[in-house]
GROMACS .gro file of N, CA and C in nm:
model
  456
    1UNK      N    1  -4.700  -4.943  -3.930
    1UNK     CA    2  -4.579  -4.893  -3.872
    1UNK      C    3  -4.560  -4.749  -3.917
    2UNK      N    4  -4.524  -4.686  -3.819
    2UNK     CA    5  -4.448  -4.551  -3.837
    2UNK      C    6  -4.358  -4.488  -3.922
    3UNK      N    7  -4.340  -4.394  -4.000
    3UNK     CA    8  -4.257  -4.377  -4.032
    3UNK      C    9  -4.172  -4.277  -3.899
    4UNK      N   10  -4.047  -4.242  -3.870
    4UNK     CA   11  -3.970  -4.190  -3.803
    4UNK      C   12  -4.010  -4.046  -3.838
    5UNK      N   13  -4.036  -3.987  -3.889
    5UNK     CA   14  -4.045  -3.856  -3.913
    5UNK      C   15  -4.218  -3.851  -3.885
    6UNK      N   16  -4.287  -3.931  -3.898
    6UNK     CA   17  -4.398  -3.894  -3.874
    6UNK      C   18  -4.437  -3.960  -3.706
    7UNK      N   19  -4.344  -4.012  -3.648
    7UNK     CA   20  -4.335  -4.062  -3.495
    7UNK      C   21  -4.299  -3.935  -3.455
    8UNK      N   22  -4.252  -3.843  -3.504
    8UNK     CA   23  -4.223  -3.761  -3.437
    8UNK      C   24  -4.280  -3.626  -3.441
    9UNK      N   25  -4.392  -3.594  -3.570
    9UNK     CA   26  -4.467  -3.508  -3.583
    9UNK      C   27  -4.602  -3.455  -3.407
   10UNK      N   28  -4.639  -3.571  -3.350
   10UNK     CA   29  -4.711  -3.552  -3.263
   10UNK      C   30  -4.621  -3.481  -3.110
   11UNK      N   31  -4.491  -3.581  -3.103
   11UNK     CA   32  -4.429  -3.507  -2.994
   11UNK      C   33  -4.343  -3.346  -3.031
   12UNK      N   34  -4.348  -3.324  -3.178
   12UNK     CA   35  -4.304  -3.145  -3.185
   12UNK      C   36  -4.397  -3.076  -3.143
   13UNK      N   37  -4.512  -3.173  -3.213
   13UNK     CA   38  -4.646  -3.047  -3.159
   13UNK      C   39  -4.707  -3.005  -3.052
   14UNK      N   40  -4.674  -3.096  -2.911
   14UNK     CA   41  -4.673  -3.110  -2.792
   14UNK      C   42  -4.572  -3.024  -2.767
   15UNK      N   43  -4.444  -3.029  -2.797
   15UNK     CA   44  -4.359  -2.896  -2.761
   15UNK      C   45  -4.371  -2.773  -2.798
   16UNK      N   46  -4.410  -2.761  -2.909
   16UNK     CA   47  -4.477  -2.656  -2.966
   16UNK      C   48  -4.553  -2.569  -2.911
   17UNK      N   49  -4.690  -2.671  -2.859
   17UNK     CA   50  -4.779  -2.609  -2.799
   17UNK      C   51  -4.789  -2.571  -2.675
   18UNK      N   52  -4.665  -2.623  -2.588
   18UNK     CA   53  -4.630  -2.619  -2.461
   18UNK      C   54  -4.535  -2.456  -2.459
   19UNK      N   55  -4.472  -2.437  -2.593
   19UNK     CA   56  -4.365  -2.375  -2.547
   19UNK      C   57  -4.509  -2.252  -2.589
   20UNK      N   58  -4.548  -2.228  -2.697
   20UNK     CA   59  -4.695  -2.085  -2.700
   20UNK      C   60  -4.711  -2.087  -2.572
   21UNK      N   61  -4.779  -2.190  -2.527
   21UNK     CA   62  -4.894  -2.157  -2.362
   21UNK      C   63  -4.756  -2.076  -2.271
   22UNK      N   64  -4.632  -2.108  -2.251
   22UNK     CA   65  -4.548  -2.079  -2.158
   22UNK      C   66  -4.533  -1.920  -2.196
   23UNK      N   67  -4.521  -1.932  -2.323
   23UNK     CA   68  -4.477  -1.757  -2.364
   23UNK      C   69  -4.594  -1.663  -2.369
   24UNK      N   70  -4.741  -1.696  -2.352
   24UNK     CA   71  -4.817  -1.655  -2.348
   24UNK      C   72  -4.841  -1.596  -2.196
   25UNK      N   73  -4.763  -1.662  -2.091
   25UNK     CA   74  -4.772  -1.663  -1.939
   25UNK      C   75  -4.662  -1.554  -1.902
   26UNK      N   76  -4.583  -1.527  -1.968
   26UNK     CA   77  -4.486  -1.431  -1.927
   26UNK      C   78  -4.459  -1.336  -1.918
   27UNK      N   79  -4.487  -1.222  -1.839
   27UNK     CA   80  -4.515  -1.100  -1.847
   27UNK      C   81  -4.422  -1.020  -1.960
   28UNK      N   82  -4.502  -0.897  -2.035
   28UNK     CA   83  -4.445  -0.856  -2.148
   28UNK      C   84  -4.372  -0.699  -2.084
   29UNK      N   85  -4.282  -0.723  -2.014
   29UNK     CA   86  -4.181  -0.626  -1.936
   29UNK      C   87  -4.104  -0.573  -2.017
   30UNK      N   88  -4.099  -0.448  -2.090
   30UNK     CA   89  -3.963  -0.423  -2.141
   30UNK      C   90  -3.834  -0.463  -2.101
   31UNK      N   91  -3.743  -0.491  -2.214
   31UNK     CA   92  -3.627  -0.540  -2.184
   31UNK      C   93  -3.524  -0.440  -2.130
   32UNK      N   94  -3.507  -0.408  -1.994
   32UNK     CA   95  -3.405  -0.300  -1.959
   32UNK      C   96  -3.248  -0.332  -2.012
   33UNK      N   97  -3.158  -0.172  -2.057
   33UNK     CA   98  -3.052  -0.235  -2.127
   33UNK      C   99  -2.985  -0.142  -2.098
   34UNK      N  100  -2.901  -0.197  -2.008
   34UNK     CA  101  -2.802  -0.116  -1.899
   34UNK      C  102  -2.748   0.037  -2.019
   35UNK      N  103  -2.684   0.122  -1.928
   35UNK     CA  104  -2.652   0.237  -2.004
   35UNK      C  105  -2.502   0.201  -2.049
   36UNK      N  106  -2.467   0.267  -2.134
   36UNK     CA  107  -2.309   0.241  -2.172
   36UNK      C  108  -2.219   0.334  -2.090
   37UNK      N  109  -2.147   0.228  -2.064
   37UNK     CA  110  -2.034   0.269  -1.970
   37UNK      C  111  -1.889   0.347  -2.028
   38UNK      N  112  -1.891   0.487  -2.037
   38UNK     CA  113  -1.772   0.499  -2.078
   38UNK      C  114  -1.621   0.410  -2.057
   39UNK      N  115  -1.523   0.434  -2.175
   39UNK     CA  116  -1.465   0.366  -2.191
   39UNK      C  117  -1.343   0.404  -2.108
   40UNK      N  118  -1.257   0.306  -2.058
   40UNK     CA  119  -1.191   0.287  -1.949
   40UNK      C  120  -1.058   0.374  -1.967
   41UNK      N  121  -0.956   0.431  -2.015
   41UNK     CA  122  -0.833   0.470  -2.063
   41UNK      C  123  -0.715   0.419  -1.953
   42UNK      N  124  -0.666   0.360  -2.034
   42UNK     CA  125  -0.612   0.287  -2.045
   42UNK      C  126  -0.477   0.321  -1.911
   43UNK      N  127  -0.430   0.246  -1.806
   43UNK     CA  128  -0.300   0.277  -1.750
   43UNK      C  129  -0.205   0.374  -1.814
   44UNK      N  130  -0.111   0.355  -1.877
   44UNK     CA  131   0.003   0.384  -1.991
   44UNK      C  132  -0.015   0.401  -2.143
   45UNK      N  133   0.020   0.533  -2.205
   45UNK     CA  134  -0.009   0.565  -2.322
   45UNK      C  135   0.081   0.461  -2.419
   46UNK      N  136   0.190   0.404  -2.358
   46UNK     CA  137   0.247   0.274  -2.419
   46UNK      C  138   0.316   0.208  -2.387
   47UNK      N  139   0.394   0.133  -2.471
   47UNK     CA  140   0.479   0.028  -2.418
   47UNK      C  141   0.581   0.059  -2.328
   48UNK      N  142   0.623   0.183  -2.392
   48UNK     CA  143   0.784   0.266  -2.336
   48UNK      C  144   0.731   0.331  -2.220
   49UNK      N  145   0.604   0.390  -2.190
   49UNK     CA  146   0.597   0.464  -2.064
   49UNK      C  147   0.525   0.347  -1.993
   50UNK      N  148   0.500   0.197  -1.983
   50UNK     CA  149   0.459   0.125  -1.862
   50UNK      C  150   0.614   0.057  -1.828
   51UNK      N  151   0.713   0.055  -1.930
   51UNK     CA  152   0.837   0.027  -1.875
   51UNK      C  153   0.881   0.094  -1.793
   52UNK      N  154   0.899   0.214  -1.839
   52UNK     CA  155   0.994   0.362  -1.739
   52UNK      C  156   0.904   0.306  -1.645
   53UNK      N  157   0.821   0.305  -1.622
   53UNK     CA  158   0.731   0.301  -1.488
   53UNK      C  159   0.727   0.182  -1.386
   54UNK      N  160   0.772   0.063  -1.485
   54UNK     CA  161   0.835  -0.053  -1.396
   54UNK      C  162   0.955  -0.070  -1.364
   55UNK      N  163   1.017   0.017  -1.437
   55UNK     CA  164   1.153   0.002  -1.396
   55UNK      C  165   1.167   0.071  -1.255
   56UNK      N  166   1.099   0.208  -1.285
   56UNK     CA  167   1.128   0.295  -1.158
   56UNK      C  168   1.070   0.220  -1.003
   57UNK      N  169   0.963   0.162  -1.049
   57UNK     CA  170   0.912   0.089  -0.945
   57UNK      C  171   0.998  -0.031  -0.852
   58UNK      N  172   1.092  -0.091  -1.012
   58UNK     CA  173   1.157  -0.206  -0.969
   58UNK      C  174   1.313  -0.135  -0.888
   59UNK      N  175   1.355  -0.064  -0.940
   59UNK     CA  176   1.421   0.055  -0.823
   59UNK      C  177   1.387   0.085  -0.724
   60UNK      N  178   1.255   0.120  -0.684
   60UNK     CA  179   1.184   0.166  -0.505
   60UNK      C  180   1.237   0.050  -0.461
   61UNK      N  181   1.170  -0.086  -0.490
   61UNK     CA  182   1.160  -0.193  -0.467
   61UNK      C  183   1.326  -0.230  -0.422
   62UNK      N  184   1.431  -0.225  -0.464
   62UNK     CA  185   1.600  -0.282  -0.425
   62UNK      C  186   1.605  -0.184  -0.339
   63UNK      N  187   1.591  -0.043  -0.357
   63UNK     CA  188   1.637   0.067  -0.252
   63UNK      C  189   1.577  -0.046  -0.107
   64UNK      N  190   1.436   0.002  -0.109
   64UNK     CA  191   1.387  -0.044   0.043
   64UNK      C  192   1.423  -0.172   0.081
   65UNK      N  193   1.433  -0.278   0.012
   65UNK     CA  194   1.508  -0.399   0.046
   65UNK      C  195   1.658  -0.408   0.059
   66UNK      N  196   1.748  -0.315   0.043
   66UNK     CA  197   1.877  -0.341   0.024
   66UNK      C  198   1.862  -0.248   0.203
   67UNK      N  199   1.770  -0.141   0.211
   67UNK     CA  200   1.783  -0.038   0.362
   67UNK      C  201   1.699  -0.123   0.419
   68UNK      N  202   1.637  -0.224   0.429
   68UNK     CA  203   1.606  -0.310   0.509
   68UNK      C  204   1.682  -0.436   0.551
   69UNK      N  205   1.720  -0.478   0.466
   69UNK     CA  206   1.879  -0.589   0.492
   69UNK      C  207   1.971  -0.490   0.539
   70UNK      N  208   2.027  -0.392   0.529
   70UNK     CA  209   2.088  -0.318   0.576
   70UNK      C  210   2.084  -0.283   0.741
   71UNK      N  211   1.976  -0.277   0.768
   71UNK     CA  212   1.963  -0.291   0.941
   71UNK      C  213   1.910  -0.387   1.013
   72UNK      N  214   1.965  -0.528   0.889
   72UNK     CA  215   1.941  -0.677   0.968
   72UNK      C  216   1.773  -0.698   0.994
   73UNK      N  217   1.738  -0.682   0.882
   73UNK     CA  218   1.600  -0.666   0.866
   73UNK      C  219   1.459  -0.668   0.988
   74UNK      N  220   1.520  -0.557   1.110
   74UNK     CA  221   1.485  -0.527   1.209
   74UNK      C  222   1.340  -0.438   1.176
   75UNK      N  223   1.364  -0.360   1.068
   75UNK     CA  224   1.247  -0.265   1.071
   75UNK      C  225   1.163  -0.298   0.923
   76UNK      N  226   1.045  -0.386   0.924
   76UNK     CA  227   1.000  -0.438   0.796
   76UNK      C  228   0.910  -0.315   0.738
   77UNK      N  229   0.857  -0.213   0.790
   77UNK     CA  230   0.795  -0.146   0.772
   77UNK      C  231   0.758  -0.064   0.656
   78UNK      N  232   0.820  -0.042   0.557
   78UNK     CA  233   0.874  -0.015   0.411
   78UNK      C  234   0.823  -0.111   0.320
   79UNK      N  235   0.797  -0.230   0.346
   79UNK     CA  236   0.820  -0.356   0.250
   79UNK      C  237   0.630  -0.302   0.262
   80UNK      N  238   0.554  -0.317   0.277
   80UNK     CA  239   0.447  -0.290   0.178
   80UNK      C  240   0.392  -0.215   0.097
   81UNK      N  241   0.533  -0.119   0.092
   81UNK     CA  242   0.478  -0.035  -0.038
   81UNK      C  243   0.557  -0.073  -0.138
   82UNK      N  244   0.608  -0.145  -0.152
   82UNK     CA  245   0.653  -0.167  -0.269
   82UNK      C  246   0.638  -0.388  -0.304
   83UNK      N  247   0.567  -0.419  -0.228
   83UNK     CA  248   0.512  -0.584  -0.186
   83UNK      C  249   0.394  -0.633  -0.129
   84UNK      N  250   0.337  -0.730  -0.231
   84UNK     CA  251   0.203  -0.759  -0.141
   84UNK      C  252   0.153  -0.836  -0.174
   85UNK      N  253   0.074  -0.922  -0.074
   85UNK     CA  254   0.040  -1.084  -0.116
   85UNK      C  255   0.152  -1.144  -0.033
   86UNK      N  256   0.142  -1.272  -0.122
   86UNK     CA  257   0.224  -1.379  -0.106
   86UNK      C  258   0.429  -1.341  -0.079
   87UNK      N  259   0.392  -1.244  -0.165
   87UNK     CA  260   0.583  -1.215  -0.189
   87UNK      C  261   0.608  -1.127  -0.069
   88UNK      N  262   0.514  -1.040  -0.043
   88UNK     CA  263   0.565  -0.982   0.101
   88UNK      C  264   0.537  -1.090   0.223
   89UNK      N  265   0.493  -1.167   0.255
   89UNK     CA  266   0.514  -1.274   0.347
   89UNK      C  267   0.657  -1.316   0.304
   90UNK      N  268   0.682  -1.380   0.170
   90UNK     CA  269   0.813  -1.438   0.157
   90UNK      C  270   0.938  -1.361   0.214
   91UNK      N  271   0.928  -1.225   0.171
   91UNK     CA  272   1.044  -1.152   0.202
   91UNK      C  273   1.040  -1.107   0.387
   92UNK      N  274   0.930  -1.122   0.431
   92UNK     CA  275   0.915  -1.090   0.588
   92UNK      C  276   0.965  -1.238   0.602
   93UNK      N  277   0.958  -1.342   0.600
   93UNK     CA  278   1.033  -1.456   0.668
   93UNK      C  279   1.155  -1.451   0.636
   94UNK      N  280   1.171  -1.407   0.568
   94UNK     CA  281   1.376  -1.399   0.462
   94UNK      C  282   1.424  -1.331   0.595
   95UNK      N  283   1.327  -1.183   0.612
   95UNK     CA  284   1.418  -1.114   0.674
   95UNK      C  285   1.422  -1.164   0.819
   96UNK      N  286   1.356  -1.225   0.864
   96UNK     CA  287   1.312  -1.275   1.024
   96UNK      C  288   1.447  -1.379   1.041
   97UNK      N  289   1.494  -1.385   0.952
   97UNK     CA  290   1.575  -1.518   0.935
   97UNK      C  291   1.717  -1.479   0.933
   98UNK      N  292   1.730  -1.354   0.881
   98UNK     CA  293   1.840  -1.276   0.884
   98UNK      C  294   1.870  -1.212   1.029
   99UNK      N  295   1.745  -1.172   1.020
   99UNK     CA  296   1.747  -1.103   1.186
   99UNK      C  297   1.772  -1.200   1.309
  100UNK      N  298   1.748  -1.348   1.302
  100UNK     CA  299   1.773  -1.402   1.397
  100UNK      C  300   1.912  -1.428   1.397
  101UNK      N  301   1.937  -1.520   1.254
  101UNK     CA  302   2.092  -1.499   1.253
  101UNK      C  303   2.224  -1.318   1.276
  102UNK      N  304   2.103  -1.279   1.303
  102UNK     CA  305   2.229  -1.109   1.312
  102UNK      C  306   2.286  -1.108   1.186
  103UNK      N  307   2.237  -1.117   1.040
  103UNK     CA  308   2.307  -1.111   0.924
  103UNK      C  309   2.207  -0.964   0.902
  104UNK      N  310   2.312  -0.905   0.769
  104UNK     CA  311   2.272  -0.790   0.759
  104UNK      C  312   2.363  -0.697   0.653
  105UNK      N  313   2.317  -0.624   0.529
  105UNK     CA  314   2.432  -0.624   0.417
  105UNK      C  315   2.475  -0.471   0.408
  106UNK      N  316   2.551  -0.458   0.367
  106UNK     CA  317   2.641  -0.334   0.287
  106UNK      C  318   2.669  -0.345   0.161
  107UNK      N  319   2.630  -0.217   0.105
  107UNK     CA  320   2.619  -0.192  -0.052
  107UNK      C  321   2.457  -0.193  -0.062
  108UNK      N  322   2.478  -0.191  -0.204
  108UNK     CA  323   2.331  -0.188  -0.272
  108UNK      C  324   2.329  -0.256  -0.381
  109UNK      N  325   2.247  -0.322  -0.419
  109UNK     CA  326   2.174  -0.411  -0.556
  109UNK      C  327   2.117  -0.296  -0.711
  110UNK      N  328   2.179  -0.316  -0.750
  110UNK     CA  329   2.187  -0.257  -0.931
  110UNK      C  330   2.117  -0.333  -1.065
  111UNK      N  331   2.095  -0.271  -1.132
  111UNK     CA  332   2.047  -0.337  -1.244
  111UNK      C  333   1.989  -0.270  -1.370
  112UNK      N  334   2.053  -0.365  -1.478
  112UNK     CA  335   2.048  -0.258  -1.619
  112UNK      C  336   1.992  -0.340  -1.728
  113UNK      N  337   1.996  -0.307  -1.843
  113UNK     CA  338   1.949  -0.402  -1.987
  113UNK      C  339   1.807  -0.448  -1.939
  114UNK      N  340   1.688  -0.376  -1.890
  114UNK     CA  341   1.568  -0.364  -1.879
  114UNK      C  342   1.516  -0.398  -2.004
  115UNK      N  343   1.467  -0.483  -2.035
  115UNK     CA  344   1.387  -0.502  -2.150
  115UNK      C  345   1.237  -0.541  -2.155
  116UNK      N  346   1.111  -0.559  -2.241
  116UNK     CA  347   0.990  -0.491  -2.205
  116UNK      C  348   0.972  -0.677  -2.281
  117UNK      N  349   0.899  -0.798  -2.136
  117UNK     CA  350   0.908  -0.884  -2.273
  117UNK      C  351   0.733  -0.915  -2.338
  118UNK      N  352   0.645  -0.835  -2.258
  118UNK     CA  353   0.491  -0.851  -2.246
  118UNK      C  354   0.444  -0.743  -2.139
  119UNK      N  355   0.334  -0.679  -2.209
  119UNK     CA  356   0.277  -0.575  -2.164
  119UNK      C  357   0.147  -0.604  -2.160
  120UNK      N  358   0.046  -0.669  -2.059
  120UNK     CA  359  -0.126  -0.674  -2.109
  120UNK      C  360  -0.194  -0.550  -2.013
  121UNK      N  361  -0.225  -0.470  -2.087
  121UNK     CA  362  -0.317  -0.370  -2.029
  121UNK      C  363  -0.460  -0.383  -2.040
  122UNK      N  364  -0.541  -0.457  -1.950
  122UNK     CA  365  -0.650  -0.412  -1.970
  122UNK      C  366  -0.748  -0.313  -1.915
  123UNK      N  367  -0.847  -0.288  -1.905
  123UNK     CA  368  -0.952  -0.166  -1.883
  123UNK      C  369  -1.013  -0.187  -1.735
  124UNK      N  370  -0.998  -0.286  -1.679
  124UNK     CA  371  -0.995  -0.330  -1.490
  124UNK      C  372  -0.875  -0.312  -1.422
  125UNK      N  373  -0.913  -0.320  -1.341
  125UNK     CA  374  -0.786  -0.282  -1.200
  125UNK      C  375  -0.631  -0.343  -1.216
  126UNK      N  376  -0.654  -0.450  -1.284
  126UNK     CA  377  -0.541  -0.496  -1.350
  126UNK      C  378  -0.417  -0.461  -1.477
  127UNK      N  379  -0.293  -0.486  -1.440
  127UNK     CA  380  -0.246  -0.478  -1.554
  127UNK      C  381  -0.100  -0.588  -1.537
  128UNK      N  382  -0.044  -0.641  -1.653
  128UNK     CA  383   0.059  -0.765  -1.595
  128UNK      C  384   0.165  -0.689  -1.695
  129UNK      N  385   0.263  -0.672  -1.675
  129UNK     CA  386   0.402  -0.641  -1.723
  129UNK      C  387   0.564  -0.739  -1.704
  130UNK      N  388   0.603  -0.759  -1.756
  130UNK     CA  389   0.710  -0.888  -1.769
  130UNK      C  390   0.797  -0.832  -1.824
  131UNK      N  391   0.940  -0.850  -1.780
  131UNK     CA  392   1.043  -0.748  -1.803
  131UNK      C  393   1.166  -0.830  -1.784
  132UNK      N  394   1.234  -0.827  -1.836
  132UNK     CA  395   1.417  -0.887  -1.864
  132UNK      C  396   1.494  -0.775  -1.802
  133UNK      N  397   1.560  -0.806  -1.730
  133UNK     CA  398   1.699  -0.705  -1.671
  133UNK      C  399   1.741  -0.793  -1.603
  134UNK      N  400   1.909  -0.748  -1.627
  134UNK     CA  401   1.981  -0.818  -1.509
  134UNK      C  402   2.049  -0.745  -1.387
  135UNK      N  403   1.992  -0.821  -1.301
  135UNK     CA  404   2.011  -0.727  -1.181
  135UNK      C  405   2.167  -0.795  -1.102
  136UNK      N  406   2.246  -0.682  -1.049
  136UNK     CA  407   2.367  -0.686  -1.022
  136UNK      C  408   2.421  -0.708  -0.855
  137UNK      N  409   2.440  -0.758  -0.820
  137UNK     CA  410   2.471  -0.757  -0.649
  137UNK      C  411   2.610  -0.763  -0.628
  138UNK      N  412   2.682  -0.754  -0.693
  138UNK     CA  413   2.858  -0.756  -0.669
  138UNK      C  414   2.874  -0.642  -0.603
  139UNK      N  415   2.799  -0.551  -0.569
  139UNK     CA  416   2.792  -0.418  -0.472
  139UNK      C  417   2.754  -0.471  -0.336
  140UNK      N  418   2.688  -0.552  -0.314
  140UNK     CA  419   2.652  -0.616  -0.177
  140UNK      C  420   2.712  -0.691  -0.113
  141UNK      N  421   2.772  -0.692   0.009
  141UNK     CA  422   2.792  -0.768   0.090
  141UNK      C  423   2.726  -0.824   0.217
  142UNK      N  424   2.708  -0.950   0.214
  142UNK     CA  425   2.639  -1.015   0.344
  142UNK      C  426   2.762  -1.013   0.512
  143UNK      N  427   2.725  -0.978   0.611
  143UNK     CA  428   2.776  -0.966   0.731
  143UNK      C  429   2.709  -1.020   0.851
  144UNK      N  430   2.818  -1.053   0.878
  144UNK     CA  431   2.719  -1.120   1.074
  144UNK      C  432   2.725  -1.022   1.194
  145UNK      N  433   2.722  -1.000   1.301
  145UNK     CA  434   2.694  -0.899   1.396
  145UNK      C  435   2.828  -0.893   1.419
  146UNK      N  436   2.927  -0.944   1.364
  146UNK     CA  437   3.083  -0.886   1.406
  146UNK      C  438   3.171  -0.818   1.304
  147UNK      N  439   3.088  -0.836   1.168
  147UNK     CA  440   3.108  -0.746   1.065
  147UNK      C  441   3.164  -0.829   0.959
  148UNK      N  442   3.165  -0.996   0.977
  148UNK     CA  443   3.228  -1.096   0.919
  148UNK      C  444   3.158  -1.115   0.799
  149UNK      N  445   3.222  -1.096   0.675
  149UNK     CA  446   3.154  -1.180   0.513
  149UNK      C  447   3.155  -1.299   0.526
  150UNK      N  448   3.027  -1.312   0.522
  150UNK     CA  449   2.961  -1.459   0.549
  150UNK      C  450   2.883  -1.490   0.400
  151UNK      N  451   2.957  -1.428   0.302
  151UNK     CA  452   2.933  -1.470   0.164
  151UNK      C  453   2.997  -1.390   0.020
  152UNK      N  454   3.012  -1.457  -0.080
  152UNK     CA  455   3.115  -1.420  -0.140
  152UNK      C  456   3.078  -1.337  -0.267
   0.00000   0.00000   0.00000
């Protein structure tokens, strides 16, 4: 009988000798090794200037939506520069919906106490920013095509 360690001396050496013959077959190609890619710099020099920068953004963003509810969201045309994907579909059915009903607002949407709650910047096309503010609408009023507040 076998010992286990020596049952197994014949099948290493079969791998063994299988794996030489294979590496012996393989052409000896230098290994090409891509060049280094300078390094990416970064969106925003920091925390405080990718805020200012979302905030201002999150401002474009109420302007053109408050002047688009504003003319009963007849003219969507504005909404992709400041929306895209999924959320500008959402807000084009909002407004289709307004527009059928003839609703349509006065005033404008406000908002303050911006706070910064996650910033990931990385070195691709991407960057995710998450932000606390409370945004204010007691300036807005909703209206129907006879000029009626149809909300409070």
């Amino acid at each position: 009988m076998l010992r286990p360690a020596a049952a197994l001396a014949p099948v290493l050496a079969t791998v063994l000798a299988a794996v030489l013959l294979l590496a012996g077959c393989v052409p000896n190609e230098p290994i090409i090794t891509p060049e280094p890619v300078p390094d990416a710099t970064p969106v925003f020099a920091s925390d405080e200037e990718a805020l200012a920068a979302a905030t201002e953004a999150y401002a474009e963003y109420l302007r053109v939506v408050d002047d688009v509810f504003s003319k009963g969201g007849s003219d969507l045309s504005e909404l992709p520069d400041v929306l895209a994907g999924h959320q500008l579909e959402v807000e084009r059915a909002g407004f289709k919906i307004a527009q059928e009903r003839g609703l349509r607002s006065i005033g404008s949407t406000t908002f303050d106490q911006v706070r910064l709650q996650r910033f990931d910047s990385d070195v691709s096309d991407s960057s995710v920013l998450v932000a606390y503010l409370c945004e204010d609408i007691s300036g807005v009023e909703v209206v129907d095509a006879a000029g009626n507040s149809v909300a409070s």
